[in-house]
């Protein structure tokens, strides 16, 4: 087969990946844990076609910019012979890209699964998650279903992602407060390279093993209070590293802080709710399903919130009929 299409869900990390021990292989400094977001989808088709002069990349119906197109071509070069067959890649998201909803996670998960099928590689889930990692680290975590852990390693073979619980294990909901839909100033690839310039990165990485154990245990026992404490602590640690790197990276906007404060208040009043933010201003408000209908309204009413997206826990990246 020369054509294949895959659908992937972006994921939101509870324990964050920030900084690489090997930036080329995208081997992370520390392991991470996330959940896939069912309602958000990237659909990507890859067609290897010898009649094409060069790769072509369409993102949401528009020709990719040169940097994006180059990143896709570099990724496809991992699969084909030098000077191999060009490909036509078409990818669409049903959510805004580049603003803290990790679109690169679903983008490279879908691309890895579609391209390796189209070229005829029989990779298993572990192989596909390793391959996706080469495109974007967090993409590794969008390949398996549900709640997922990505392992840190010094070796390419050791750094893959695996499901720790299926989507139906815990009915968590991510209510995303969209604060800005603009593309972020500093993308995560450049951000990872700056992590080591922060004096706080070593401390963040040193404590990651303990936070991973805590988060895994909280998920397995569906203990929201325990989960909330470690998720917010880990988010604050990553943003502290960002804010203290050289140059400093500031992703929070006033609207982000409004949502964060409101969430802490609702939790004090007894709601099962907490937050996390990626490399962007949007706030991912995590809650149990019973809180989610009320939360969607409450979050939408906060000043600075442009709109709200909501999603439960999603499945694996899957091939679909082209
Ligand atoms: O996969 P990347 O290079 O886009 O990095 C993702 C980094 C964060 O979203 C900030 C954290 C994470 O673990 O997803």
mmCIF file of C-alpha atoms and ligand atoms in Angstrom:
data_model
loop_
_atom_site.group_PDB
_atom_site.id
_atom_site.type_symbol
_atom_site.label_atom_id
_atom_site.label_comp_id
_atom_site.label_asym_id
_atom_site.label_seq_id
_atom_site.Cartn_x
_atom_site.Cartn_y
_atom_site.Cartn_z
ATOM 1 C CA UNK A 1 0.000 0.000 0.000
ATOM 2 C CA UNK A 2 1.288 3.480 -0.794
ATOM 3 C CA UNK A 3 -1.501 5.456 0.874
ATOM 4 C CA UNK A 4 -2.684 5.403 4.466
ATOM 5 C CA UNK A 5 -4.691 7.615 6.835
ATOM 6 C CA UNK A 6 -4.541 7.752 10.613
ATOM 7 C CA UNK A 7 -6.428 9.612 13.331
ATOM 8 C CA UNK A 8 -4.637 10.610 16.534
ATOM 9 C CA UNK A 9 -5.672 12.498 19.640
ATOM 10 C CA UNK A 10 -3.460 15.105 21.278
ATOM 11 C CA UNK A 11 -2.587 14.410 24.895
ATOM 12 C CA UNK A 12 -2.323 16.565 27.998
ATOM 13 C CA UNK A 13 0.595 15.794 30.299
ATOM 14 C CA UNK A 14 0.010 15.470 34.051
ATOM 15 C CA UNK A 15 3.745 14.997 34.681
ATOM 16 C CA UNK A 16 5.578 17.110 32.139
ATOM 17 C CA UNK A 17 8.359 16.536 29.643
ATOM 18 C CA UNK A 18 10.655 19.557 29.476
ATOM 19 C CA UNK A 19 14.266 19.204 28.324
ATOM 20 C CA UNK A 20 16.059 16.481 26.384
ATOM 21 C CA UNK A 21 19.079 14.366 27.256
ATOM 22 C CA UNK A 22 19.460 13.875 23.486
ATOM 23 C CA UNK A 23 17.736 16.517 21.324
ATOM 24 C CA UNK A 24 18.218 14.671 18.004
ATOM 25 C CA UNK A 25 16.635 11.449 19.234
ATOM 26 C CA UNK A 26 14.290 13.450 21.494
ATOM 27 C CA UNK A 27 15.254 11.368 24.511
ATOM 28 C CA UNK A 28 13.661 13.238 27.428
ATOM 29 C CA UNK A 29 15.390 14.217 30.661
ATOM 30 C CA UNK A 30 12.531 12.651 32.630
ATOM 31 C CA UNK A 31 9.577 10.336 32.144
ATOM 32 C CA UNK A 32 6.075 11.771 31.782
ATOM 33 C CA UNK A 33 2.403 10.770 32.162
ATOM 34 C CA UNK A 34 -0.578 12.022 30.142
ATOM 35 C CA UNK A 35 -4.070 11.281 28.948
ATOM 36 C CA UNK A 36 -5.288 11.371 25.365
ATOM 37 C CA UNK A 37 -8.098 13.804 24.528
ATOM 38 C CA UNK A 38 -10.965 12.004 22.780
ATOM 39 C CA UNK A 39 -12.808 15.048 21.416
ATOM 40 C CA UNK A 40 -9.726 16.537 19.729
ATOM 41 C CA UNK A 41 -8.453 14.867 16.581
ATOM 42 C CA UNK A 42 -5.807 15.119 13.917
ATOM 43 C CA UNK A 43 -6.466 13.177 10.717
ATOM 44 C CA UNK A 44 -3.457 12.695 8.462
ATOM 45 C CA UNK A 45 -3.121 10.984 5.072
ATOM 46 C CA UNK A 46 0.208 10.065 3.546
ATOM 47 C CA UNK A 47 0.602 9.058 -0.108
ATOM 48 C CA UNK A 48 4.003 8.057 -1.417
ATOM 49 C CA UNK A 49 3.942 8.891 -5.117
ATOM 50 C CA UNK A 50 6.905 8.598 -7.503
ATOM 51 C CA UNK A 51 5.257 11.039 -9.918
ATOM 52 C CA UNK A 52 5.649 13.909 -7.409
ATOM 53 C CA UNK A 53 8.691 16.172 -7.759
ATOM 54 C CA UNK A 54 8.951 16.818 -4.022
ATOM 55 C CA UNK A 55 7.027 16.338 -0.788
ATOM 56 C CA UNK A 56 3.893 18.417 -0.434
ATOM 57 C CA UNK A 57 2.342 19.188 2.933
ATOM 58 C CA UNK A 58 -1.156 20.604 3.437
ATOM 59 C CA UNK A 59 -2.154 21.593 6.976
ATOM 60 C CA UNK A 60 -5.843 22.364 7.487
ATOM 61 C CA UNK A 61 -6.136 22.868 3.719
ATOM 62 C CA UNK A 62 -3.276 25.378 3.511
ATOM 63 C CA UNK A 63 0.243 24.732 2.233
ATOM 64 C CA UNK A 64 2.592 24.301 5.221
ATOM 65 C CA UNK A 65 5.192 27.010 5.812
ATOM 66 C CA UNK A 66 8.796 26.040 4.871
ATOM 67 C CA UNK A 67 9.814 25.191 8.451
ATOM 68 C CA UNK A 68 6.775 22.965 8.997
ATOM 69 C CA UNK A 69 7.206 21.278 5.596
ATOM 70 C CA UNK A 70 10.903 20.651 6.308
ATOM 71 C CA UNK A 71 10.089 19.062 9.655
ATOM 72 C CA UNK A 72 7.631 16.690 7.959
ATOM 73 C CA UNK A 73 10.144 15.845 5.183
ATOM 74 C CA UNK A 74 12.870 15.196 7.760
ATOM 75 C CA UNK A 75 10.521 12.859 9.550
ATOM 76 C CA UNK A 76 9.627 10.957 6.339
ATOM 77 C CA UNK A 77 13.369 10.661 5.606
ATOM 78 C CA UNK A 78 13.607 8.399 8.651
ATOM 79 C CA UNK A 79 11.439 5.893 6.794
ATOM 80 C CA UNK A 80 12.589 6.055 3.185
ATOM 81 C CA UNK A 81 15.854 5.519 1.362
ATOM 82 C CA UNK A 82 17.970 8.653 0.743
ATOM 83 C CA UNK A 83 16.421 10.377 -2.277
ATOM 84 C CA UNK A 84 13.392 8.100 -1.874
ATOM 85 C CA UNK A 85 9.827 8.521 -3.089
ATOM 86 C CA UNK A 86 8.214 11.919 -2.395
ATOM 87 C CA UNK A 87 4.996 12.027 -0.408
ATOM 88 C CA UNK A 88 1.815 14.071 -0.370
ATOM 89 C CA UNK A 89 0.773 14.690 3.239
ATOM 90 C CA UNK A 90 -2.591 16.161 4.202
ATOM 91 C CA UNK A 91 -3.457 16.849 7.809
ATOM 92 C CA UNK A 92 -6.458 18.457 9.480
ATOM 93 C CA UNK A 93 -7.119 19.312 13.123
ATOM 94 C CA UNK A 94 -10.533 19.913 14.631
ATOM 95 C CA UNK A 95 -8.939 22.274 17.214
ATOM 96 C CA UNK A 96 -6.664 25.361 17.132
ATOM 97 C CA UNK A 97 -2.937 24.618 16.690
ATOM 98 C CA UNK A 98 0.007 26.185 18.451
ATOM 99 C CA UNK A 99 -1.551 27.536 21.632
ATOM 100 C CA UNK A 100 -0.922 25.037 24.383
ATOM 101 C CA UNK A 101 -3.140 22.308 23.016
ATOM 102 C CA UNK A 102 -0.257 20.071 22.051
ATOM 103 C CA UNK A 103 -1.007 19.818 18.344
ATOM 104 C CA UNK A 104 2.452 18.410 17.653
ATOM 105 C CA UNK A 105 1.562 15.364 19.754
ATOM 106 C CA UNK A 106 -1.362 14.290 17.576
ATOM 107 C CA UNK A 107 0.349 15.585 14.412
ATOM 108 C CA UNK A 108 3.393 13.342 14.681
ATOM 109 C CA UNK A 109 1.476 10.385 16.133
ATOM 110 C CA UNK A 110 -0.881 10.426 13.135
ATOM 111 C CA UNK A 111 2.004 11.022 10.708
ATOM 112 C CA UNK A 112 4.078 8.172 12.188
ATOM 113 C CA UNK A 113 1.223 5.669 12.016
ATOM 114 C CA UNK A 114 0.020 6.717 8.527
ATOM 115 C CA UNK A 115 3.494 6.992 6.979
ATOM 116 C CA UNK A 116 4.823 3.703 8.340
ATOM 117 C CA UNK A 117 1.685 1.912 7.096
ATOM 118 C CA UNK A 118 1.878 3.600 3.686
ATOM 119 C CA UNK A 119 5.500 2.571 3.262
ATOM 120 C CA UNK A 120 4.788 -0.973 4.441
ATOM 121 C CA UNK A 121 6.620 -1.118 7.780
ATOM 122 C CA UNK A 122 5.002 -3.548 10.217
ATOM 123 C CA UNK A 123 5.739 -1.654 13.429
ATOM 124 C CA UNK A 124 4.059 -2.615 16.694
ATOM 125 C CA UNK A 125 2.739 -0.031 19.191
ATOM 126 C CA UNK A 126 6.110 0.314 20.917
ATOM 127 C CA UNK A 127 7.894 0.854 17.599
ATOM 128 C CA UNK A 128 5.304 3.391 16.488
ATOM 129 C CA UNK A 129 5.563 5.326 19.753
ATOM 130 C CA UNK A 130 9.368 5.417 19.380
ATOM 131 C CA UNK A 131 9.018 6.574 15.786
ATOM 132 C CA UNK A 132 6.494 9.298 16.707
ATOM 133 C CA UNK A 133 8.924 10.465 19.432
ATOM 134 C CA UNK A 134 11.464 11.365 16.739
ATOM 135 C CA UNK A 135 8.961 13.862 15.303
ATOM 136 C CA UNK A 136 7.861 15.408 18.611
ATOM 137 C CA UNK A 137 8.525 13.974 22.044
ATOM 138 C CA UNK A 138 4.965 14.212 23.306
ATOM 139 C CA UNK A 139 3.721 12.457 20.138
ATOM 140 C CA UNK A 140 5.117 9.249 21.580
ATOM 141 C CA UNK A 141 2.375 9.432 24.245
ATOM 142 C CA UNK A 142 -0.470 9.824 21.721
ATOM 143 C CA UNK A 143 0.170 6.414 20.122
ATOM 144 C CA UNK A 144 -1.119 4.121 22.941
ATOM 145 C CA UNK A 145 -4.651 4.502 24.396
ATOM 146 C CA UNK A 146 -5.961 6.214 27.529
ATOM 147 C CA UNK A 147 -3.605 7.089 30.375
ATOM 148 C CA UNK A 148 -0.061 6.785 29.098
ATOM 149 C CA UNK A 149 3.473 6.814 30.515
ATOM 150 C CA UNK A 150 6.527 7.673 28.385
ATOM 151 C CA UNK A 151 9.793 6.261 29.697
ATOM 152 C CA UNK A 152 13.043 8.198 29.777
ATOM 153 C CA UNK A 153 16.162 6.338 28.668
ATOM 154 C CA UNK A 154 19.658 6.966 27.326
ATOM 155 C CA UNK A 155 18.821 4.612 24.456
ATOM 156 C CA UNK A 156 16.439 4.991 21.541
ATOM 157 C CA UNK A 157 15.006 1.498 22.204
ATOM 158 C CA UNK A 158 14.234 2.284 25.851
ATOM 159 C CA UNK A 159 12.262 5.489 25.343
ATOM 160 C CA UNK A 160 8.731 4.531 24.319
ATOM 161 C CA UNK A 161 5.215 5.011 25.664
ATOM 162 C CA UNK A 162 2.816 2.523 27.134
ATOM 163 C CA UNK A 163 -0.752 2.655 28.388
ATOM 164 C CA UNK A 164 -1.000 2.454 32.199
ATOM 165 C CA UNK A 165 -4.821 2.393 32.158
ATOM 166 C CA UNK A 166 -7.462 2.261 29.390
ATOM 167 C CA UNK A 167 -9.716 5.295 28.674
ATOM 168 C CA UNK A 168 -12.644 3.827 30.642
ATOM 169 C CA UNK A 169 -10.531 3.389 33.809
ATOM 170 C CA UNK A 170 -11.312 6.910 35.099
ATOM 171 C CA UNK A 171 -13.814 9.379 33.652
ATOM 172 C CA UNK A 172 -11.613 12.467 33.879
ATOM 173 C CA UNK A 173 -12.538 15.476 31.749
ATOM 174 C CA UNK A 174 -10.254 18.206 30.436
ATOM 175 C CA UNK A 175 -12.046 21.554 30.156
ATOM 176 C CA UNK A 176 -9.692 23.746 28.166
ATOM 177 C CA UNK A 177 -9.922 27.475 28.810
ATOM 178 C CA UNK A 178 -8.728 29.053 25.545
ATOM 179 C CA UNK A 179 -6.990 32.312 26.479
ATOM 180 C CA UNK A 180 -5.300 32.889 23.126
ATOM 181 C CA UNK A 181 -5.410 31.168 19.743
ATOM 182 C CA UNK A 182 -2.229 32.846 18.517
ATOM 183 C CA UNK A 183 0.836 30.768 17.702
ATOM 184 C CA UNK A 184 3.255 30.705 20.603
ATOM 185 C CA UNK A 185 6.394 32.827 20.369
ATOM 186 C CA UNK A 186 8.800 30.076 21.402
ATOM 187 C CA UNK A 187 7.938 26.570 20.262
ATOM 188 C CA UNK A 188 8.655 23.589 22.459
ATOM 189 C CA UNK A 189 11.648 22.360 20.401
ATOM 190 C CA UNK A 190 13.525 25.606 21.193
ATOM 191 C CA UNK A 191 12.131 25.594 24.718
ATOM 192 C CA UNK A 192 13.497 22.104 25.471
ATOM 193 C CA UNK A 193 16.952 23.338 24.420
ATOM 194 C CA UNK A 194 16.763 26.152 27.010
ATOM 195 C CA UNK A 195 15.660 23.974 29.930
ATOM 196 C CA UNK A 196 19.244 23.295 31.042
ATOM 197 C CA UNK A 197 19.967 27.020 31.356
ATOM 198 C CA UNK A 198 17.602 27.233 34.339
ATOM 199 C CA UNK A 199 19.172 26.549 37.740
ATOM 200 C CA UNK A 200 15.875 24.878 38.679
ATOM 201 C CA UNK A 201 15.903 22.197 35.959
ATOM 202 C CA UNK A 202 18.209 19.846 37.885
ATOM 203 C CA UNK A 203 15.896 19.939 40.913
ATOM 204 C CA UNK A 204 12.823 19.422 38.717
ATOM 205 C CA UNK A 205 14.382 16.393 37.031
ATOM 206 C CA UNK A 206 15.701 14.969 40.332
ATOM 207 C CA UNK A 207 12.172 14.863 41.783
ATOM 208 C CA UNK A 208 10.432 13.591 38.655
ATOM 209 C CA UNK A 209 10.662 9.892 39.610
ATOM 210 C CA UNK A 210 8.779 10.531 42.844
ATOM 211 C CA UNK A 211 6.119 12.628 41.112
ATOM 212 C CA UNK A 212 5.669 9.934 38.447
ATOM 213 C CA UNK A 213 5.109 7.318 41.198
ATOM 214 C CA UNK A 214 2.649 9.634 42.945
ATOM 215 C CA UNK A 215 0.713 10.429 39.767
ATOM 216 C CA UNK A 216 0.594 6.785 38.632
ATOM 217 C CA UNK A 217 -0.679 5.725 42.067
ATOM 218 C CA UNK A 218 -3.304 8.510 42.090
ATOM 219 C CA UNK A 219 -4.565 7.440 38.657
ATOM 220 C CA UNK A 220 -4.628 3.747 39.539
ATOM 221 C CA UNK A 221 -6.634 4.438 42.739
ATOM 222 C CA UNK A 222 -8.716 7.239 41.133
ATOM 223 C CA UNK A 223 -7.724 9.472 44.051
ATOM 224 C CA UNK A 224 -8.506 12.985 42.826
ATOM 225 C CA UNK A 225 -7.052 14.854 45.798
ATOM 226 C CA UNK A 226 -3.718 13.084 45.445
ATOM 227 C CA UNK A 227 -3.841 13.578 41.666
ATOM 228 C CA UNK A 228 -4.572 17.332 41.934
ATOM 229 C CA UNK A 229 -1.661 17.945 44.321
ATOM 230 C CA UNK A 230 0.972 16.313 42.111
ATOM 231 C CA UNK A 231 -0.389 17.620 38.786
ATOM 232 C CA UNK A 232 -0.388 21.266 39.884
ATOM 233 C CA UNK A 233 3.008 20.930 41.598
ATOM 234 C CA UNK A 234 4.534 19.445 38.443
ATOM 235 C CA UNK A 235 3.043 22.165 36.228
ATOM 236 C CA UNK A 236 4.403 24.885 38.523
ATOM 237 C CA UNK A 237 7.852 23.263 38.484
ATOM 238 C CA UNK A 238 7.949 23.217 34.664
ATOM 239 C CA UNK A 239 6.826 26.837 34.395
ATOM 240 C CA UNK A 240 9.345 27.852 37.077
ATOM 241 C CA UNK A 241 12.069 26.310 34.878
ATOM 242 C CA UNK A 242 10.689 28.133 31.822
ATOM 243 C CA UNK A 243 10.558 31.482 33.633
ATOM 244 C CA UNK A 244 14.117 31.101 34.936
ATOM 245 C CA UNK A 245 15.796 29.871 31.739
ATOM 246 C CA UNK A 246 18.030 32.194 29.724
ATOM 247 C CA UNK A 247 16.296 33.761 27.870
ATOM 248 C CA UNK A 248 13.262 33.427 30.104
ATOM 249 C CA UNK A 249 10.046 31.973 28.673
ATOM 250 C CA UNK A 250 6.749 33.353 29.933
ATOM 251 C CA UNK A 251 3.670 31.542 28.699
ATOM 252 C CA UNK A 252 1.105 32.662 31.279
ATOM 253 C CA UNK A 253 -1.183 35.574 30.454
ATOM 254 C CA UNK A 254 -3.401 37.478 32.897
ATOM 255 C CA UNK A 255 -6.353 35.317 31.789
ATOM 256 C CA UNK A 256 -4.389 32.158 32.631
ATOM 257 C CA UNK A 257 -3.898 33.374 36.213
ATOM 258 C CA UNK A 258 -7.593 34.217 36.551
ATOM 259 C CA UNK A 259 -8.528 30.630 35.655
ATOM 260 C CA UNK A 260 -5.833 29.129 37.902
ATOM 261 C CA UNK A 261 -7.029 31.128 40.894
ATOM 262 C CA UNK A 262 -10.676 30.291 40.248
ATOM 263 C CA UNK A 263 -9.852 26.568 40.064
ATOM 264 C CA UNK A 264 -7.993 26.671 43.393
ATOM 265 C CA UNK A 265 -11.032 28.397 44.927
ATOM 266 C CA UNK A 266 -13.506 25.839 43.544
ATOM 267 C CA UNK A 267 -11.342 23.034 44.903
ATOM 268 C CA UNK A 268 -11.282 24.644 48.336
ATOM 269 C CA UNK A 269 -15.060 24.642 48.207
ATOM 270 C CA UNK A 270 -14.999 20.864 47.625
ATOM 271 C CA UNK A 271 -14.976 20.434 43.826
ATOM 272 C CA UNK A 272 -12.789 17.747 42.265
ATOM 273 C CA UNK A 273 -10.906 20.102 39.983
ATOM 274 C CA UNK A 274 -7.282 21.074 39.270
ATOM 275 C CA UNK A 275 -5.272 22.625 36.423
ATOM 276 C CA UNK A 276 -2.215 22.258 34.240
ATOM 277 C CA UNK A 277 -0.694 24.357 31.427
ATOM 278 C CA UNK A 278 1.658 23.333 28.614
ATOM 279 C CA UNK A 279 3.941 25.707 26.697
ATOM 280 C CA UNK A 280 1.138 28.203 26.124
ATOM 281 C CA UNK A 281 -1.408 30.349 27.967
ATOM 282 C CA UNK A 282 -4.413 28.024 27.749
ATOM 283 C CA UNK A 283 -5.439 26.360 30.999
ATOM 284 C CA UNK A 284 -6.387 22.702 31.059
ATOM 285 C CA UNK A 285 -8.919 22.339 33.868
ATOM 286 C CA UNK A 286 -9.031 18.678 34.887
ATOM 287 C CA UNK A 287 -12.026 17.333 36.750
ATOM 288 C CA UNK A 288 -14.126 14.304 37.430
ATOM 289 C CA UNK A 289 -16.960 13.856 34.896
ATOM 290 C CA UNK A 290 -19.642 14.776 37.446
ATOM 291 C CA UNK A 291 -18.217 18.319 37.682
ATOM 292 C CA UNK A 292 -17.735 18.876 33.957
ATOM 293 C CA UNK A 293 -21.120 20.292 32.811
ATOM 294 C CA UNK A 294 -21.107 22.951 35.543
ATOM 295 C CA UNK A 295 -17.410 23.653 34.984
ATOM 296 C CA UNK A 296 -17.790 24.337 31.269
ATOM 297 C CA UNK A 297 -20.175 27.211 32.111
ATOM 298 C CA UNK A 298 -18.162 28.504 35.067
ATOM 299 C CA UNK A 299 -14.892 28.552 33.105
ATOM 300 C CA UNK A 300 -16.502 30.201 30.050
ATOM 301 C CA UNK A 301 -17.749 33.060 32.249
ATOM 302 C CA UNK A 302 -14.291 33.968 33.608
ATOM 303 C CA UNK A 303 -12.753 37.186 32.225
ATOM 304 C CA UNK A 304 -10.146 36.532 29.517
ATOM 305 C CA UNK A 305 -11.539 33.152 28.437
ATOM 306 C CA UNK A 306 -12.227 33.238 24.674
ATOM 307 C CA UNK A 307 -13.901 29.864 24.540
ATOM 308 C CA UNK A 308 -13.948 26.471 26.132
ATOM 309 C CA UNK A 309 -13.177 23.061 24.648
ATOM 310 C CA UNK A 310 -14.016 19.926 26.561
ATOM 311 C CA UNK A 311 -12.836 16.342 26.227
ATOM 312 C CA UNK A 312 -12.879 13.021 27.997
ATOM 313 C CA UNK A 313 -10.151 10.370 27.796
ATOM 314 C CA UNK A 314 -9.225 9.226 24.294
ATOM 315 C CA UNK A 315 -8.063 6.019 22.670
ATOM 316 C CA UNK A 316 -5.026 5.073 20.614
ATOM 317 C CA UNK A 317 -3.894 6.412 17.262
ATOM 318 C CA UNK A 318 -5.739 4.385 14.644
ATOM 319 C CA UNK A 319 -5.590 3.702 10.958
ATOM 320 C CA UNK A 320 -8.769 4.526 9.065
ATOM 321 C CA UNK A 321 -9.841 3.781 5.504
ATOM 322 C CA UNK A 322 -8.320 6.361 3.169
HETATM 323 O O1 LIG B 1 6.491 17.267 22.257
HETATM 324 P P1 LIG B 1 6.892 18.687 22.414
HETATM 325 O O2 LIG B 1 8.292 18.932 21.942
HETATM 326 O O3 LIG B 1 5.880 19.615 21.782
HETATM 327 O O4 LIG B 1 6.948 19.051 23.963
HETATM 328 C C1 LIG B 1 5.807 19.115 24.781
HETATM 329 C C2 LIG B 1 6.110 19.873 26.013
HETATM 330 C C3 LIG B 1 4.939 20.143 26.935
HETATM 331 O O5 LIG B 1 3.711 20.088 26.248
HETATM 332 C C4 LIG B 1 5.107 21.528 27.534
HETATM 333 C C5 LIG B 1 4.920 19.147 28.098
HETATM 334 C C6 LIG B 1 4.445 17.758 27.775
HETATM 335 O O6 LIG B 1 4.926 16.827 28.443
HETATM 336 O O7 LIG B 1 3.581 17.577 26.897
#
